[in-house]
PDB file of C-alpha atoms in Angstrom:
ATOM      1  CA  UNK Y  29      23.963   9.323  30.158  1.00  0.00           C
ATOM      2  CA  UNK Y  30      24.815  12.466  28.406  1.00  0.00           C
ATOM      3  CA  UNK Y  31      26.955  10.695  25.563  1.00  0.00           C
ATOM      4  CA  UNK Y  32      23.464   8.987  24.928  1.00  0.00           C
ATOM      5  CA  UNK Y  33      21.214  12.034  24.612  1.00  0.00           C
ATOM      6  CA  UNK Y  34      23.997  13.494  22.051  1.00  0.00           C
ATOM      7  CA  UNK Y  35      23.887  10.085  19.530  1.00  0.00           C
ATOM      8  CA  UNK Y  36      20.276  10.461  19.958  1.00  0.00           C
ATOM      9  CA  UNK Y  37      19.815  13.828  19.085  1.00  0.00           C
ATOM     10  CA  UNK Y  38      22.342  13.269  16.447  1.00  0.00           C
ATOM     11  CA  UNK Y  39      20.208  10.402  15.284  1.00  0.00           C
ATOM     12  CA  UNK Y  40      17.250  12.489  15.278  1.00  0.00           C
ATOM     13  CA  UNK Y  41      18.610  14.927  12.949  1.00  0.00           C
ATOM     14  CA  UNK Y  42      19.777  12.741  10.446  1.00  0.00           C
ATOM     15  CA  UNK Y  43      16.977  10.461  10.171  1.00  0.00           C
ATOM     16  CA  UNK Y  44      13.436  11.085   8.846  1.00  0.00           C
ATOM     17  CA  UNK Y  45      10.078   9.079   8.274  1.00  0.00           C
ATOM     18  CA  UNK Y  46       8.218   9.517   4.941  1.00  0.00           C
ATOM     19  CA  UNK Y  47       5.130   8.066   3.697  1.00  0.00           C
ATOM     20  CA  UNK Y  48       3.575   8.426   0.127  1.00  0.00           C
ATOM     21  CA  UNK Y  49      -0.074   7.782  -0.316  1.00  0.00           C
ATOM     22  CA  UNK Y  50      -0.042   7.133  -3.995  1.00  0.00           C
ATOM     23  CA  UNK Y  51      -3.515   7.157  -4.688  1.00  0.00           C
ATOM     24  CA  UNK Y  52      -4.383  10.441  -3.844  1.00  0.00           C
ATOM     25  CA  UNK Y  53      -0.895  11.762  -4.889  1.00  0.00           C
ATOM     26  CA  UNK Y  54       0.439  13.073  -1.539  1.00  0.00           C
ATOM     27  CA  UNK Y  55       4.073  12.581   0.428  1.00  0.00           C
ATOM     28  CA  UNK Y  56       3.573  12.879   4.617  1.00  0.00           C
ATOM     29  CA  UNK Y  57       6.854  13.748   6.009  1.00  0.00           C
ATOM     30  CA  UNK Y  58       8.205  14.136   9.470  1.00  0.00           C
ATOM     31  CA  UNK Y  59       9.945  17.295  10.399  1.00  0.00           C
ATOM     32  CA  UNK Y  60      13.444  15.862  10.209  1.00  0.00           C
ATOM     33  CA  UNK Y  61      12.625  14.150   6.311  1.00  0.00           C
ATOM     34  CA  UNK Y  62      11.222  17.917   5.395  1.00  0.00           C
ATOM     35  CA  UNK Y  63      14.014  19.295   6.387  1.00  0.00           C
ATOM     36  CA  UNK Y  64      16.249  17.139   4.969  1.00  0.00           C
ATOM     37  CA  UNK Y  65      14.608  17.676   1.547  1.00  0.00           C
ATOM     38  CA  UNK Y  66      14.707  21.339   2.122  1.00  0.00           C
ATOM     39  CA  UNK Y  67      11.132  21.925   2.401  1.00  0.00           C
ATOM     40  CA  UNK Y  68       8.823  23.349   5.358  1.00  0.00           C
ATOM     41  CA  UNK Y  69       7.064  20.492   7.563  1.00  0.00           C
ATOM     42  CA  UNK Y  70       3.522  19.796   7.177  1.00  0.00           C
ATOM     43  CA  UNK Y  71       0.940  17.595   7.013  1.00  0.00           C
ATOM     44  CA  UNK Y  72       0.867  16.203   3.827  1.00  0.00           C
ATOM     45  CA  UNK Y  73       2.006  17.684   0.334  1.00  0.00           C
ATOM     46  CA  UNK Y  74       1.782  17.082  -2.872  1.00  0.00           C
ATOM     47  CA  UNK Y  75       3.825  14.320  -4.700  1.00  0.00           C
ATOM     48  CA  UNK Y  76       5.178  16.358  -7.094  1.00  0.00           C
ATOM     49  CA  UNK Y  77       6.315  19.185  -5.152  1.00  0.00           C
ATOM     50  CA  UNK Y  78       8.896  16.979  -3.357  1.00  0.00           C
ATOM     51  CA  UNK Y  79       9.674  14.974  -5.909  1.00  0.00           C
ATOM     52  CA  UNK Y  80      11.249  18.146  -7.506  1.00  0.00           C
ATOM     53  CA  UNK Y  81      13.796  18.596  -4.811  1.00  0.00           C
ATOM     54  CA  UNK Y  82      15.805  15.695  -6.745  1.00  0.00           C
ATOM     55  CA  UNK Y  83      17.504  16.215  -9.986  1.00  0.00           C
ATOM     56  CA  UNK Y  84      16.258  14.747 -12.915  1.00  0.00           C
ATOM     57  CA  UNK Y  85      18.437  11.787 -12.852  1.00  0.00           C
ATOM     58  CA  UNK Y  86      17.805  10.890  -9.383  1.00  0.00           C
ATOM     59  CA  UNK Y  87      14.090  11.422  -9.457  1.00  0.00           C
ATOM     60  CA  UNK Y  88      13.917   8.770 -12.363  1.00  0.00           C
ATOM     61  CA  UNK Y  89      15.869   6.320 -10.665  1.00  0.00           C
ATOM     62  CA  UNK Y  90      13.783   6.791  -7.376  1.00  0.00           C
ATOM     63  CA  UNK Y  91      10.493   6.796  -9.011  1.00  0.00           C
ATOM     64  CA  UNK Y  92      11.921   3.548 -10.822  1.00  0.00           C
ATOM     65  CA  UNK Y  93      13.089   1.997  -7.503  1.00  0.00           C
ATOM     66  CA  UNK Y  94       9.921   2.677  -5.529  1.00  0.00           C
ATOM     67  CA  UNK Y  95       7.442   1.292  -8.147  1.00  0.00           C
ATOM     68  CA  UNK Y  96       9.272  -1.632  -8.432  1.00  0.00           C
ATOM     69  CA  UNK Y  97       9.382  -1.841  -4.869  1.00  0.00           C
ATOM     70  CA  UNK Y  98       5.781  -1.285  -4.530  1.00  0.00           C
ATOM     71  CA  UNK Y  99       5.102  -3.637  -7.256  1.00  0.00           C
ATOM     72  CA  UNK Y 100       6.931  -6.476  -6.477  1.00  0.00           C
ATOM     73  CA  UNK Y 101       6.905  -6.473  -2.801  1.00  0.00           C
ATOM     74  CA  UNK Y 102      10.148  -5.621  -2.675  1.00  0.00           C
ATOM     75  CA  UNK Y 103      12.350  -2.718  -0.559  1.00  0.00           C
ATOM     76  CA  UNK Y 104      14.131   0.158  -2.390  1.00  0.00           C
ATOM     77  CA  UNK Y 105      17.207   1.399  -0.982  1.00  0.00           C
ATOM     78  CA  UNK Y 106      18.811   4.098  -2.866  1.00  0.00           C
ATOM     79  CA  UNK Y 107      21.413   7.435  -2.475  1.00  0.00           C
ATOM     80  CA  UNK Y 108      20.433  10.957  -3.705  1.00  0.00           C
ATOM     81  CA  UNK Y 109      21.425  14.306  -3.803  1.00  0.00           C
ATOM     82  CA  UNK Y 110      18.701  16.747  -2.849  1.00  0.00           C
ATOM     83  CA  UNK Y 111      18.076  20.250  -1.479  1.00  0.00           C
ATOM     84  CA  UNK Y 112      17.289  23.856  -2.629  1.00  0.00           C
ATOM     85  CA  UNK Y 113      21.482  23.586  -3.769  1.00  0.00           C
ATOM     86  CA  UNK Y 114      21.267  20.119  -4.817  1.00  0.00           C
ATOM     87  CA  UNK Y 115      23.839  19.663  -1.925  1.00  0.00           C
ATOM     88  CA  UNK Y 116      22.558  17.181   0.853  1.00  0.00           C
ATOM     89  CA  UNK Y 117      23.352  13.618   0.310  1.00  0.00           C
ATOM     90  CA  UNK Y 118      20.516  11.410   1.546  1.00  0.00           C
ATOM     91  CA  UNK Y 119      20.032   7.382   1.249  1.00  0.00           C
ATOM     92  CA  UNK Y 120      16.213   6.437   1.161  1.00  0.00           C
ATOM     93  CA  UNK Y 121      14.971   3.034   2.186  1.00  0.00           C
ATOM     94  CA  UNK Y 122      11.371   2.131   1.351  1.00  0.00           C
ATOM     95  CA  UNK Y 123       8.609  -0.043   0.649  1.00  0.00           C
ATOM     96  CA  UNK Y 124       5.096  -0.983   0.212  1.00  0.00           C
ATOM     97  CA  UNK Y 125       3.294  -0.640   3.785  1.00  0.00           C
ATOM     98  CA  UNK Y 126      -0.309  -0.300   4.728  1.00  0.00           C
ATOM     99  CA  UNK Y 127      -1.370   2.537   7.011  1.00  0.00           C
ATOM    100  CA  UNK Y 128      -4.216   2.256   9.747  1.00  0.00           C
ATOM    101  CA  UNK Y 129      -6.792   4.710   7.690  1.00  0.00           C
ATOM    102  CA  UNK Y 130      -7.597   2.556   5.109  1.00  0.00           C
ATOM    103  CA  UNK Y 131      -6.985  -0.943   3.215  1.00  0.00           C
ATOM    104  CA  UNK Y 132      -4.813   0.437   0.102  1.00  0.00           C
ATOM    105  CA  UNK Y 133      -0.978  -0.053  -0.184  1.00  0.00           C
ATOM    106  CA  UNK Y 134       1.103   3.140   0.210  1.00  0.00           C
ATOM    107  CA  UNK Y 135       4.888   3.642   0.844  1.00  0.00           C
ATOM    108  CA  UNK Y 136       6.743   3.588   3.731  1.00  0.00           C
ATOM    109  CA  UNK Y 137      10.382   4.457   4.335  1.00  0.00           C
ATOM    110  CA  UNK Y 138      13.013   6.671   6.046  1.00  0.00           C
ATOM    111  CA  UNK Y 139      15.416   8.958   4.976  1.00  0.00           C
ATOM    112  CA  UNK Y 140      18.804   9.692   6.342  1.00  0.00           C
ATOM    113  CA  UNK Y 141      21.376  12.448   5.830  1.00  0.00           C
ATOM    114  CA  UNK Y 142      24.587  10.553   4.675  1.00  0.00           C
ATOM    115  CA  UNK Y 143      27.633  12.376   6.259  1.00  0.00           C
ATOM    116  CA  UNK Y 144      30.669  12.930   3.830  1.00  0.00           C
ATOM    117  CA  UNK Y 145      32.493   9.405   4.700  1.00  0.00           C
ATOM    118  CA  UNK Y 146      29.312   7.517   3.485  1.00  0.00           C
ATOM    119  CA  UNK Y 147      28.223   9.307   0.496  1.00  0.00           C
ATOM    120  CA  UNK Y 148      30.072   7.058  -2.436  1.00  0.00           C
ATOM    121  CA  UNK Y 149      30.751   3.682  -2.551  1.00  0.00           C
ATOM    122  CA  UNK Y 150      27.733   1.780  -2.649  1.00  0.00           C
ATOM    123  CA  UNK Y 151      27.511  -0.909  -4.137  1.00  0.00           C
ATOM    124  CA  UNK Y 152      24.782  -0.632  -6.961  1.00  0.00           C
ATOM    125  CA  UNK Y 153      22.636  -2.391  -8.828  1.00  0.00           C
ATOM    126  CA  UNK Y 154      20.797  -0.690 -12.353  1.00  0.00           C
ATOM    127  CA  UNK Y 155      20.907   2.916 -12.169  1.00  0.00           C
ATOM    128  CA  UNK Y 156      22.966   3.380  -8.870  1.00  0.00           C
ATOM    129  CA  UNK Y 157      20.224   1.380  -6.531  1.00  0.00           C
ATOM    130  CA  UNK Y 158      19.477  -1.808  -4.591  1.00  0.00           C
ATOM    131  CA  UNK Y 159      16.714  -3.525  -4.265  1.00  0.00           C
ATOM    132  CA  UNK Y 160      16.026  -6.238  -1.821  1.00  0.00           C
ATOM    133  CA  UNK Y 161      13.547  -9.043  -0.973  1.00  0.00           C
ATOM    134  CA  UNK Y 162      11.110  -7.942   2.012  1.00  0.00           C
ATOM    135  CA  UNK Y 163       8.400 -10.139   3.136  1.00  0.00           C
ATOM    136  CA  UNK Y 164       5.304  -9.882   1.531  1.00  0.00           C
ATOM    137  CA  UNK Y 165       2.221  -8.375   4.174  1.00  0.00           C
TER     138      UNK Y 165
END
């Protein structure tokens, strides 16, 4: 029972929930995605602030991925490098969702800290990311 608890808590810290309202420009992230992108938790914040914590590369290829994603239907799933030293590996997997508040799409995904054996070898589609069919809601 105790092996359990540890791959849970392991678990815990290396995966994170994000959401991104886009029409009013805000990112909600659970305490494990904030960390993981090297900011404080909280509530909500504002788009731009996290997208920041990616270099300028990545953040084009993710904002590429996730509008396609969001456009199409689609799911994004993509690698990045991240935090205040640009050191943390993370893969983010995402989509167009619909929250219970209201009736307009947002995005939905997770984030997950990629330990040193996973960080390269993906294989890629344009710009170092995959993109895959998910059922329209």
């Amino acid at each position: 029972m105790n092996n359990v608890r540890c791959a849970d808590s392991a678990l815990h810290r290396n995966l994170g929930y994000w959401s991104v309202d886009i029409r009013r420009g805000t990112v909600c992230l659970d305490r494990t995605a904030a960390s993981l992108l090297g900011l404080a938790a909280g509530d909500s914040r504002d788009l731009h602030e996290t997208l920041s914590r990616f270099s300028t590369l990545d953040r084009a290829r993710l904002i590429e991925g996730a509008l396609k994603a969001f456009q199409t239907r689609t799911v994004f799933d993509i690698r990045v490098v991240t935090g205040a030293k640009r050191d943390v590996h993370v893969h983010l997997i995402g989509g167009r969702g619909y929250s219970g508040r209201d009736a307009d799409a947002e995005l939905h995904g997770i984030v997950e800290a990629l330990p040193p054996s996973k960080r390269f070898g993906i294989a890629s589609g344009p710009l170092g990311m995959q993109v895959r069919a998910a059922e329209a809601r």
